[in-house]
PDB file of C-alpha atoms and ligand atoms in Angstrom:
ATOM      1  CA  MET L1426       0.000   0.000   0.000  1.00 80.00           C
ATOM      2  CA  PRO L1427       1.599   3.340  -1.018  1.00 81.00           C
ATOM      3  CA  ALA L1428       1.947   5.749   1.907  1.00 90.00           C
ATOM      4  CA  ASN L1429       0.785   8.920   0.214  1.00 98.00           C
ATOM      5  CA  THR L1430      -1.768   9.706  -2.451  1.00 98.00           C
ATOM      6  CA  LEU L1431      -1.149  11.261  -5.837  1.00 98.00           C
ATOM      7  CA  ILE L1432      -4.027  13.625  -6.527  1.00 99.00           C
ATOM      8  CA  THR L1433      -4.512  14.531 -10.163  1.00 99.00           C
ATOM      9  CA  VAL L1434      -6.799  17.363 -11.122  1.00 99.00           C
ATOM     10  CA  ALA L1435      -8.503  17.297 -14.520  1.00 99.00           C
ATOM     11  CA  PRO L1436      -9.985  20.787 -14.456  1.00 99.00           C
ATOM     12  CA  THR L1437     -11.549  21.313 -17.870  1.00 98.00           C
ATOM     13  CA  GLY L1438     -11.947  18.361 -20.272  1.00 98.00           C
ATOM     14  CA  ALA L1439     -13.356  18.645 -23.751  1.00 98.00           C
ATOM     15  CA  GLU L1440     -17.004  17.843 -23.203  1.00 97.00           C
ATOM     16  CA  THR L1441     -18.481  20.593 -21.040  1.00 98.00           C
ATOM     17  CA  ASN L1442     -19.755  23.786 -22.581  1.00 98.00           C
ATOM     18  CA  LYS L1443     -18.575  27.076 -21.070  1.00 98.00           C
ATOM     19  CA  GLU L1444     -22.014  28.630 -21.547  1.00 97.00           C
ATOM     20  CA  ALA L1445     -23.632  25.855 -19.560  1.00 96.00           C
ATOM     21  CA  CYS L1446     -20.918  26.005 -16.912  1.00 98.00           C
ATOM     22  CA  PRO L1447     -19.287  29.469 -16.687  1.00 98.00           C
ATOM     23  CA  GLN L1448     -17.063  28.366 -13.775  1.00 98.00           C
ATOM     24  CA  LEU L1449     -15.236  25.885 -16.044  1.00 98.00           C
ATOM     25  CA  PRO L1450     -11.627  27.140 -16.497  1.00 98.00           C
ATOM     26  CA  THR L1451     -11.223  27.630 -20.249  1.00 98.00           C
ATOM     27  CA  THR L1452      -8.873  30.612 -20.668  1.00 98.00           C
ATOM     28  CA  LEU L1453      -5.159  30.420 -19.883  1.00 98.00           C
ATOM     29  CA  GLU L1454      -5.604  32.856 -17.000  1.00 98.00           C
ATOM     30  CA  GLU L1455      -8.415  30.770 -15.526  1.00 98.00           C
ATOM     31  CA  LEU L1456      -6.440  27.571 -15.986  1.00 98.00           C
ATOM     32  CA  VAL L1457      -3.341  28.946 -14.251  1.00 98.00           C
ATOM     33  CA  ALA L1458      -5.426  30.325 -11.371  1.00 98.00           C
ATOM     34  CA  THR L1459      -7.155  26.943 -10.994  1.00 98.00           C
ATOM     35  CA  ALA L1460      -3.834  25.108 -11.143  1.00 98.00           C
ATOM     36  CA  LYS L1461      -2.380  27.283  -8.374  1.00 98.00           C
ATOM     37  CA  SER L1462      -5.313  26.851  -6.043  1.00 98.00           C
ATOM     38  CA  CYS L1463      -5.551  23.122  -6.745  1.00 99.00           C
ATOM     39  CA  GLU L1464      -1.843  22.718  -5.955  1.00 98.00           C
ATOM     40  CA  GLU L1465      -2.468  24.500  -2.681  1.00 98.00           C
ATOM     41  CA  ALA L1466      -5.414  22.168  -1.985  1.00 98.00           C
ATOM     42  CA  GLY L1467      -3.284  19.031  -2.530  1.00 98.00           C
ATOM     43  CA  ALA L1468      -3.045  18.256  -6.247  1.00 99.00           C
ATOM     44  CA  ALA L1469       0.344  17.222  -7.655  1.00 98.00           C
ATOM     45  CA  LEU L1470      -0.509  16.580 -11.306  1.00 99.00           C
ATOM     46  CA  ILE L1471      -2.718  18.484 -13.731  1.00 99.00           C
ATOM     47  CA  HIS L1472      -4.345  16.779 -16.737  1.00 99.00           C
ATOM     48  CA  VAL L1473      -4.829  19.537 -19.290  1.00 99.00           C
ATOM     49  CA  HIS L1474      -7.285  20.101 -22.120  1.00 98.00           C
ATOM     50  CA  ILE L1475      -7.194  23.590 -23.609  1.00 98.00           C
ATOM     51  CA  ARG L1476      -9.837  25.715 -25.326  1.00 98.00           C
ATOM     52  CA  ASP L1477      -9.708  28.344 -28.070  1.00 98.00           C
ATOM     53  CA  ASP L1478     -10.927  31.960 -27.899  1.00 98.00           C
ATOM     54  CA  ASP L1479     -14.510  30.732 -28.304  1.00 98.00           C
ATOM     55  CA  HIS L1480     -14.003  28.267 -25.423  1.00 98.00           C
ATOM     56  CA  ALA L1481     -14.156  25.313 -27.847  1.00 98.00           C
ATOM     57  CA  PRO L1482     -11.729  22.378 -27.407  1.00 98.00           C
ATOM     58  CA  SER L1483      -8.416  22.998 -29.166  1.00 98.00           C
ATOM     59  CA  LEU L1484      -5.133  21.196 -29.810  1.00 98.00           C
ATOM     60  CA  ASP L1485      -3.418  24.252 -31.263  1.00 98.00           C
ATOM     61  CA  LEU L1486       0.297  23.646 -30.791  1.00 98.00           C
ATOM     62  CA  GLY L1487       1.181  27.278 -30.031  1.00 98.00           C
ATOM     63  CA  ARG L1488      -1.472  27.445 -27.331  1.00 98.00           C
ATOM     64  CA  LEU L1489      -0.367  24.096 -25.923  1.00 98.00           C
ATOM     65  CA  LYS L1490       3.229  25.335 -25.682  1.00 98.00           C
ATOM     66  CA  ASP L1491       2.149  28.566 -23.973  1.00 98.00           C
ATOM     67  CA  THR L1492       0.012  26.563 -21.564  1.00 98.00           C
ATOM     68  CA  VAL L1493       2.820  24.174 -20.618  1.00 98.00           C
ATOM     69  CA  GLN L1494       5.189  27.091 -20.106  1.00 98.00           C
ATOM     70  CA  ALA L1495       2.720  29.063 -17.976  1.00 98.00           C
ATOM     71  CA  LEU L1496       1.835  26.088 -15.767  1.00 98.00           C
ATOM     72  CA  ARG L1497       5.510  25.213 -15.381  1.00 98.00           C
ATOM     73  CA  SER L1498       6.506  28.704 -14.341  1.00 97.00           C
ATOM     74  CA  GLU L1499       3.501  29.416 -12.085  1.00 98.00           C
ATOM     75  CA  THR L1500       3.174  26.037 -10.328  1.00 98.00           C
ATOM     76  CA  HIS L1501       5.172  22.953  -9.325  1.00 98.00           C
ATOM     77  CA  LEU L1502       2.543  20.607 -10.714  1.00 98.00           C
ATOM     78  CA  VAL L1503       3.454  17.773 -13.064  1.00 98.00           C
ATOM     79  CA  VAL L1504       1.981  18.968 -16.362  1.00 98.00           C
ATOM     80  CA  GLN L1505       0.164  16.334 -18.364  1.00 99.00           C
ATOM     81  CA  LEU L1506      -1.326  17.160 -21.756  1.00 99.00           C
ATOM     82  CA  SER L1507      -4.285  15.219 -23.050  1.00 98.00           C
ATOM     83  CA  THR L1508      -3.624  13.428 -26.325  1.00 98.00           C
ATOM     84  CA  GLY L1509      -7.228  12.239 -26.320  1.00 98.00           C
ATOM     85  CA  GLY L1510      -8.548  15.727 -27.018  1.00 98.00           C
ATOM     86  CA  SER L1511     -12.194  15.657 -27.991  1.00 98.00           C
ATOM     87  CA  VAL L1512     -13.930  12.858 -29.909  1.00 98.00           C
ATOM     88  CA  HIS L1513     -13.883  15.192 -32.937  1.00 97.00           C
ATOM     89  CA  ASP L1514     -10.108  15.754 -33.050  1.00 98.00           C
ATOM     90  CA  PRO L1515      -8.294  14.092 -35.965  1.00 98.00           C
ATOM     91  CA  LEU L1516      -5.701  11.471 -35.040  1.00 98.00           C
ATOM     92  CA  ASP L1517      -2.816  13.282 -36.761  1.00 97.00           C
ATOM     93  CA  THR L1518      -3.478  16.429 -34.692  1.00 98.00           C
ATOM     94  CA  ARG L1519      -3.572  14.362 -31.504  1.00 98.00           C
ATOM     95  CA  LEU L1520      -0.211  12.841 -32.420  1.00 97.00           C
ATOM     96  CA  LYS L1521       1.416  16.321 -32.528  1.00 98.00           C
ATOM     97  CA  VAL L1522       0.637  17.220 -28.898  1.00 98.00           C
ATOM     98  CA  LEU L1523       3.980  15.937 -27.602  1.00 98.00           C
ATOM     99  CA  GLU L1524       5.813  18.657 -29.518  1.00 98.00           C
ATOM    100  CA  ALA L1525       4.665  20.975 -26.715  1.00 98.00           C
ATOM    101  CA  GLU L1526       7.083  19.096 -24.392  1.00 98.00           C
ATOM    102  CA  PRO L1527       4.840  18.363 -21.420  1.00 98.00           C
ATOM    103  CA  ASP L1528       6.090  16.285 -18.467  1.00 98.00           C
ATOM    104  CA  SER L1529       3.462  13.662 -19.144  1.00 98.00           C
ATOM    105  CA  CYS L1530       0.747  12.783 -21.652  1.00 98.00           C
ATOM    106  CA  SER L1531      -2.366  10.671 -21.579  1.00 98.00           C
ATOM    107  CA  LEU L1532      -2.353   7.582 -23.785  1.00 98.00           C
ATOM    108  CA  THR L1533      -5.614   5.669 -24.029  1.00 98.00           C
ATOM    109  CA  CYS L1534      -5.237   1.944 -24.581  1.00 98.00           C
ATOM    110  CA  GLY L1535      -8.041   1.289 -27.035  1.00 98.00           C
ATOM    111  CA  THR L1536     -11.142   2.528 -28.796  1.00 98.00           C
ATOM    112  CA  VAL L1537     -14.290   2.928 -26.729  1.00 98.00           C
ATOM    113  CA  ASN L1538     -17.849   4.079 -27.260  1.00 98.00           C
ATOM    114  CA  PHE L1539     -18.225   7.508 -25.680  1.00 98.00           C
ATOM    115  CA  GLY L1540     -21.895   8.268 -25.167  1.00 96.00           C
ATOM    116  CA  PRO L1541     -23.268   8.673 -28.685  1.00 97.00           C
ATOM    117  CA  ASP L1542     -19.743   9.099 -30.100  1.00 98.00           C
ATOM    118  CA  VAL L1543     -16.609   6.981 -30.511  1.00 98.00           C
ATOM    119  CA  PHE L1544     -13.298   7.749 -28.829  1.00 98.00           C
ATOM    120  CA  LEU L1545     -10.905   6.360 -31.410  1.00 98.00           C
ATOM    121  CA  ASN L1546      -7.573   4.851 -30.342  1.00 98.00           C
ATOM    122  CA  PRO L1547      -6.492   2.266 -32.927  1.00 98.00           C
ATOM    123  CA  TRP L1548      -3.546   0.010 -32.095  1.00 98.00           C
ATOM    124  CA  GLN L1549      -1.159   1.722 -34.529  1.00 98.00           C
ATOM    125  CA  VAL L1550      -1.969   5.150 -33.057  1.00 98.00           C
ATOM    126  CA  MET L1551      -1.215   3.810 -29.586  1.00 98.00           C
ATOM    127  CA  VAL L1552       2.141   2.519 -30.836  1.00 98.00           C
ATOM    128  CA  ASP L1553       3.005   5.761 -32.667  1.00 98.00           C
ATOM    129  CA  LEU L1554       2.093   7.855 -29.645  1.00 98.00           C
ATOM    130  CA  TYR L1555       4.045   5.595 -27.310  1.00 98.00           C
ATOM    131  CA  ARG L1556       7.169   5.684 -29.470  1.00 98.00           C
ATOM    132  CA  GLN L1557       6.895   9.469 -29.707  1.00 98.00           C
ATOM    133  CA  ALA L1558       6.596   9.697 -25.923  1.00 98.00           C
ATOM    134  CA  GLN L1559       9.758   7.606 -25.577  1.00 98.00           C
ATOM    135  CA  GLU L1560      11.609   9.832 -28.073  1.00 98.00           C
ATOM    136  CA  HIS L1561      10.440  13.076 -26.442  1.00 98.00           C
ATOM    137  CA  GLU L1562      11.176  11.671 -22.954  1.00 98.00           C
ATOM    138  CA  VAL L1563       7.580  12.322 -21.921  1.00 98.00           C
ATOM    139  CA  VAL L1564       6.004   9.967 -19.380  1.00 98.00           C
ATOM    140  CA  PRO L1565       2.725   8.502 -20.581  1.00 98.00           C
ATOM    141  CA  GLU L1566      -0.198   7.922 -18.276  1.00 98.00           C
ATOM    142  CA  PHE L1567      -2.043   4.905 -19.653  1.00 99.00           C
ATOM    143  CA  GLU L1568      -5.751   5.636 -19.532  1.00 98.00           C
ATOM    144  CA  LEU L1569      -7.974   2.576 -19.322  1.00 99.00           C
ATOM    145  CA  PHE L1570     -11.664   3.098 -20.081  1.00 98.00           C
ATOM    146  CA  ASP L1571     -12.417  -0.609 -20.046  1.00 98.00           C
ATOM    147  CA  VAL L1572     -10.971  -3.691 -18.385  1.00 98.00           C
ATOM    148  CA  GLY L1573      -9.903  -5.269 -21.694  1.00 97.00           C
ATOM    149  CA  GLN L1574      -7.643  -2.281 -22.352  1.00 98.00           C
ATOM    150  CA  ALA L1575      -5.321  -3.669 -19.664  1.00 98.00           C
ATOM    151  CA  TRP L1576      -4.370  -6.385 -22.165  1.00 98.00           C
ATOM    152  CA  SER L1577      -3.561  -3.809 -24.832  1.00 98.00           C
ATOM    153  CA  LEU L1578      -1.345  -2.032 -22.305  1.00 98.00           C
ATOM    154  CA  ARG L1579       0.430  -5.333 -21.599  1.00 98.00           C
ATOM    155  CA  ARG L1580       0.992  -5.876 -25.335  1.00 98.00           C
ATOM    156  CA  LEU L1581       2.232  -2.285 -25.792  1.00 98.00           C
ATOM    157  CA  VAL L1582       4.829  -2.542 -23.035  1.00 98.00           C
ATOM    158  CA  ASP L1583       5.853  -6.077 -24.082  1.00 98.00           C
ATOM    159  CA  GLU L1584       6.398  -5.002 -27.704  1.00 98.00           C
ATOM    160  CA  CYS L1585       7.752  -1.459 -27.221  1.00 98.00           C
ATOM    161  CA  GLY L1586       9.549  -1.609 -23.845  1.00 98.00           C
ATOM    162  CA  LEU L1587       9.180   0.604 -20.802  1.00 98.00           C
ATOM    163  CA  PRO L1588       8.333   4.333 -20.954  1.00 98.00           C
ATOM    164  CA  TYR L1589      10.877   7.079 -20.344  1.00 98.00           C
ATOM    165  CA  GLY L1590      11.761   6.949 -16.639  1.00 98.00           C
ATOM    166  CA  GLY L1591      10.929   3.254 -16.312  1.00 98.00           C
ATOM    167  CA  LYS L1592       7.646   3.698 -14.415  1.00 98.00           C
ATOM    168  CA  VAL L1593       4.262   2.524 -15.699  1.00 98.00           C
ATOM    169  CA  HIS L1594       1.368   4.586 -14.334  1.00 98.00           C
ATOM    170  CA  VAL L1595      -2.240   3.785 -15.188  1.00 98.00           C
ATOM    171  CA  ASP L1596      -5.415   5.826 -14.731  1.00 99.00           C
ATOM    172  CA  PHE L1597      -8.793   4.063 -14.789  1.00 99.00           C
ATOM    173  CA  VAL L1598     -11.474   6.332 -16.247  1.00 98.00           C
ATOM    174  CA  THR L1599     -14.669   4.640 -15.128  1.00 98.00           C
ATOM    175  CA  GLY L1600     -18.304   5.469 -15.721  1.00 98.00           C
ATOM    176  CA  VAL L1601     -18.076   6.652 -19.335  1.00 98.00           C
ATOM    177  CA  LEU L1602     -21.166   5.492 -21.215  1.00 97.00           C
ATOM    178  CA  GLY L1603     -19.586   2.756 -23.340  1.00 98.00           C
ATOM    179  CA  GLY L1604     -16.718   1.850 -21.016  1.00 98.00           C
ATOM    180  CA  MET L1605     -16.368   0.088 -17.666  1.00 98.00           C
ATOM    181  CA  PRO L1606     -18.949   1.110 -15.084  1.00 98.00           C
ATOM    182  CA  GLY L1607     -17.921   3.238 -12.129  1.00 98.00           C
ATOM    183  CA  THR L1608     -18.358   0.469  -9.590  1.00 98.00           C
ATOM    184  CA  PRO L1609     -15.953  -0.971  -7.019  1.00 98.00           C
ATOM    185  CA  GLN L1610     -16.331  -4.400  -8.662  1.00 98.00           C
ATOM    186  CA  ALA L1611     -15.344  -3.147 -12.121  1.00 98.00           C
ATOM    187  CA  LEU L1612     -12.429  -1.122 -10.763  1.00 98.00           C
ATOM    188  CA  LEU L1613     -11.069  -4.067  -8.787  1.00 98.00           C
ATOM    189  CA  ALA L1614     -11.424  -6.316 -11.850  1.00 98.00           C
ATOM    190  CA  GLY L1615      -9.362  -3.751 -13.767  1.00 98.00           C
ATOM    191  CA  VAL L1616      -6.695  -3.650 -11.055  1.00 98.00           C
ATOM    192  CA  ALA L1617      -6.498  -7.459 -11.081  1.00 98.00           C
ATOM    193  CA  ALA L1618      -5.952  -7.381 -14.864  1.00 98.00           C
ATOM    194  CA  LEU L1619      -3.016  -4.950 -14.792  1.00 98.00           C
ATOM    195  CA  PRO L1620       0.276  -6.265 -16.181  1.00 98.00           C
ATOM    196  CA  GLU L1621       3.119  -6.774 -13.741  1.00 98.00           C
ATOM    197  CA  GLN L1622       5.078  -3.836 -15.198  1.00 98.00           C
ATOM    198  CA  VAL L1623       2.554  -1.378 -13.703  1.00 98.00           C
ATOM    199  CA  THR L1624       4.134   0.576 -10.828  1.00 98.00           C
ATOM    200  CA  SER L1625       1.162   2.748  -9.796  1.00 98.00           C
ATOM    201  CA  TRP L1626      -2.456   3.369 -10.688  1.00 98.00           C
ATOM    202  CA  SER L1627      -5.109   5.965 -10.093  1.00 98.00           C
ATOM    203  CA  ALA L1628      -8.823   6.087 -10.781  1.00 99.00           C
ATOM    204  CA  THR L1629     -11.640   8.472 -11.458  1.00 98.00           C
ATOM    205  CA  GLY L1630     -15.373   7.985 -11.662  1.00 98.00           C
ATOM    206  CA  ILE L1631     -17.437  10.087 -14.027  1.00 97.00           C
ATOM    207  CA  GLY L1632     -20.456  11.814 -12.511  1.00 96.00           C
ATOM    208  CA  ARG L1633     -22.120  10.004  -9.640  1.00 95.00           C
ATOM    209  CA  SER L1634     -19.446   7.316  -9.490  1.00 97.00           C
ATOM    210  CA  HIS L1635     -16.920   9.977  -8.415  1.00 97.00           C
ATOM    211  CA  LEU L1636     -17.103   9.250  -4.668  1.00 98.00           C
ATOM    212  CA  PRO L1637     -17.488   5.438  -4.725  1.00 98.00           C
ATOM    213  CA  ILE L1638     -14.489   5.161  -7.044  1.00 98.00           C
ATOM    214  CA  MET L1639     -12.472   7.537  -4.858  1.00 98.00           C
ATOM    215  CA  ALA L1640     -13.208   5.447  -1.753  1.00 98.00           C
ATOM    216  CA  THR L1641     -12.440   2.176  -3.557  1.00 98.00           C
ATOM    217  CA  ALA L1642      -9.176   3.463  -5.009  1.00 98.00           C
ATOM    218  CA  LEU L1643      -7.980   4.704  -1.628  1.00 98.00           C
ATOM    219  CA  ALA L1644      -8.855   1.412   0.058  1.00 98.00           C
ATOM    220  CA  ALA L1645      -7.203  -0.651  -2.681  1.00 98.00           C
ATOM    221  CA  GLY L1646      -3.893   1.259  -2.751  1.00 98.00           C
ATOM    222  CA  GLY L1647      -4.638   3.441  -5.767  1.00 98.00           C
ATOM    223  CA  HIS L1648      -4.280   7.154  -6.402  1.00 98.00           C
ATOM    224  CA  LEU L1649      -6.987   9.689  -7.276  1.00 99.00           C
ATOM    225  CA  ARG L1650      -8.090  11.845 -10.164  1.00 99.00           C
ATOM    226  CA  VAL L1651     -10.767  14.445  -9.588  1.00 98.00           C
ATOM    227  CA  GLY L1652     -11.925  17.557 -11.423  1.00 98.00           C
ATOM    228  CA  MET L1653     -14.574  19.210 -13.536  1.00 98.00           C
ATOM    229  CA  GLU L1654     -13.598  17.154 -16.586  1.00 98.00           C
ATOM    230  CA  ASP L1655     -15.178  14.209 -14.761  1.00 98.00           C
ATOM    231  CA  ASN L1656     -17.766  15.586 -12.382  1.00 98.00           C
ATOM    232  CA  LEU L1657     -19.880  18.738 -12.163  1.00 98.00           C
ATOM    233  CA  VAL L1658     -21.944  17.851  -9.090  1.00 98.00           C
ATOM    234  CA  TYR L1659     -20.361  18.214  -5.651  1.00 98.00           C
ATOM    235  CA  ALA L1660     -23.273  16.682  -3.756  1.00 97.00           C
ATOM    236  CA  LYS L1661     -26.974  16.116  -4.278  1.00 96.00           C
ATOM    237  CA  GLY L1662     -28.413  19.379  -5.630  1.00 96.00           C
ATOM    238  CA  GLN L1663     -25.075  21.170  -5.291  1.00 98.00           C
ATOM    239  CA  PRO L1664     -23.167  22.001  -8.485  1.00 98.00           C
ATOM    240  CA  VAL L1665     -19.358  22.113  -8.352  1.00 98.00           C
ATOM    241  CA  GLN L1666     -18.222  25.723  -7.778  1.00 98.00           C
ATOM    242  CA  ASP L1667     -14.596  25.187  -8.727  1.00 98.00           C
ATOM    243  CA  ASN L1668     -11.969  22.478  -9.055  1.00 98.00           C
ATOM    244  CA  ASP L1669     -10.366  23.370  -5.722  1.00 98.00           C
ATOM    245  CA  GLU L1670     -13.302  22.044  -3.749  1.00 98.00           C
ATOM    246  CA  LEU L1671     -13.053  18.660  -5.468  1.00 98.00           C
ATOM    247  CA  VAL L1672      -9.309  18.511  -4.776  1.00 98.00           C
ATOM    248  CA  ALA L1673      -9.761  19.679  -1.187  1.00 98.00           C
ATOM    249  CA  ARG L1674     -12.381  16.987  -0.527  1.00 98.00           C
ATOM    250  CA  ALA L1675     -10.140  14.289  -2.039  1.00 98.00           C
ATOM    251  CA  ALA L1676      -7.251  15.522   0.120  1.00 98.00           C
ATOM    252  CA  ARG L1677      -9.400  15.418   3.264  1.00 98.00           C
ATOM    253  CA  ILE L1678     -10.679  11.901   2.602  1.00 98.00           C
ATOM    254  CA  ALA L1679      -7.189  10.640   1.689  1.00 98.00           C
ATOM    255  CA  THR L1680      -5.790  12.175   4.868  1.00 98.00           C
ATOM    256  CA  GLU L1681      -8.490  10.511   6.987  1.00 98.00           C
ATOM    257  CA  MET L1682      -7.550   7.233   5.274  1.00 97.00           C
ATOM    258  CA  GLN L1683      -3.956   7.797   6.501  1.00 97.00           C
ATOM    259  CA  ARG L1684      -2.782   8.360   2.930  1.00 98.00           C
ATOM    260  CA  PRO L1685      -2.332  12.152   2.728  1.00 98.00           C
ATOM    261  CA  PRO L1686      -1.694  13.951  -0.577  1.00 98.00           C
ATOM    262  CA  MET L1687       1.831  13.561  -1.921  1.00 98.00           C
ATOM    263  CA  SER L1688       3.976  16.548  -2.795  1.00 98.00           C
ATOM    264  CA  THR L1689       4.787  17.475  -6.357  1.00 98.00           C
ATOM    265  CA  ASP L1690       8.365  16.230  -5.822  1.00 98.00           C
ATOM    266  CA  GLU L1691       7.066  12.847  -4.644  1.00 98.00           C
ATOM    267  CA  ALA L1692       4.806  12.727  -7.690  1.00 98.00           C
ATOM    268  CA  ARG L1693       7.767  13.394  -9.986  1.00 98.00           C
ATOM    269  CA  ARG L1694       9.609  10.461  -8.419  1.00 98.00           C
ATOM    270  CA  LEU L1695       6.549   8.199  -8.518  1.00 98.00           C
ATOM    271  CA  LEU L1696       6.051   8.835 -12.234  1.00 98.00           C
ATOM    272  CA  GLY L1697       9.714   9.133 -13.238  1.00 98.00           C
ATOM    273  CA  VAL L1698       9.224  12.438 -15.050  1.00 98.00           C
ATOM    274  CA  LYS L1699      12.144  14.303 -16.571  1.00 97.00           C
ATOM    275  CA  GLU L1700      13.225  17.501 -14.792  1.00 95.00           C
ATOM    276  CA  ARG L1701      12.310  20.221 -17.285  1.00 95.00           C
ATOM    277  CA  ARG L1702      12.041  23.205 -14.931  1.00 88.00           C
ATOM    278  CA  PRO L1703      14.909  25.512 -15.937  1.00 84.00           C
ATOM    279  CA  ASP L1704      15.829  26.397 -12.337  1.00 82.00           C
ATOM    280  CA  ARG L1705      15.959  22.719 -11.268  1.00 83.00           C
ATOM    281  CA  ALA L1706      17.491  21.075 -14.339  1.00 69.00           C
ATOM    282  CA  GLN L1707      20.920  20.591 -12.729  1.00 59.00           C
ATOM    283  CA  GLN L1708      19.661  19.327  -9.372  1.00 54.00           C
ATOM    284  CA  PRO L1709      18.976  15.679  -8.555  1.00 49.00           C
ATOM    285  CA  THR L1710      15.270  15.015  -7.876  1.00 47.00           C
TER     286      THR L1710
HETATM  287  N1  KMH C3169     -12.228  13.801 -24.089  1.00 60.93           N
HETATM  288  C1  KMH C3169     -12.252  12.382 -24.271  1.00 60.93           C
HETATM  289  C2  KMH C3169     -12.801  12.032 -25.608  1.00 60.93           C
HETATM  290  C3  KMH C3169      -7.677  12.023 -22.631  1.00 60.93           C
HETATM  291  O1  KMH C3169      -7.661  13.142 -22.166  1.00 60.93           O
HETATM  292  O2  KMH C3169      -6.684  11.502 -23.110  1.00 60.93           O
HETATM  293  C4  KMH C3169     -10.901  11.781 -24.136  1.00 60.93           C
HETATM  294  C5  KMH C3169     -10.140  12.093 -22.921  1.00 60.93           C
HETATM  295  C6  KMH C3169      -8.967  11.245 -22.701  1.00 60.93           C
HETATM  296  O3  KMH C3169     -10.420  13.016 -22.182  1.00 60.93           O
HETATM  297 ZN1   ZN C3170      -8.919  14.095 -20.636  1.00 60.93          ZN
END
């Protein structure tokens, strides 16, 4: 059982509309402010989707670079860019995300139905993305939306070797309509299916599975992902006001479970990320 808990915040996502949810951080200023307050509340990693000037999902490389730079200079968080983007993003655009030089990137281990849409992750795209991550020395977080994707992860690592840094970190995204349900049983089945190369795992539950998955992950030795990408309801009849309150609640529950939030330095060691901060580049982690 790991002593401390990695808390990831996924503050924005690609699915929620700014008009429907004005508190969603969609501008760079809002994202940086959210990142700072979430770090203060206990987050150590930020999973980033960006938006354009109209608040629509974007994978614009210039914006991605500016975002990575701003988050790196304003916070100590591990910066993870989404390569999943939105279900409408073309695969070749998604494959260019790593040129923004994040610390980490998401890498989903298979195609999955996504509500009425399809989140496309063909085998060859997984391989291309993985090889790019190795070349760019970016640490992938393997996102599993279904239990069977654990076998694709096993095949990927068997055929392509370990990621940069040698650590294999998985995030279960449960409760997507089309993927594994957000239940303790499904999560534990996923954990049991993980290949032996996996060194750590976290989990999130979409919508109402947010809290049951959090409790199960903490009890089973996993780490946590929370945020407005995954959940817009804090409690019955109470919309989420901001990402900080989701992080703060996760930190409180983890602390009560005797697994308090880990620092950003601990997270860097857990994930094996490369030291890219200019002021730290010469120092051992
Ligand atoms: N927005 C979803 C279609 C990721 O960030 O890599 C995909 C997603 C996964 O959010
Ligand atoms: Zn995402």
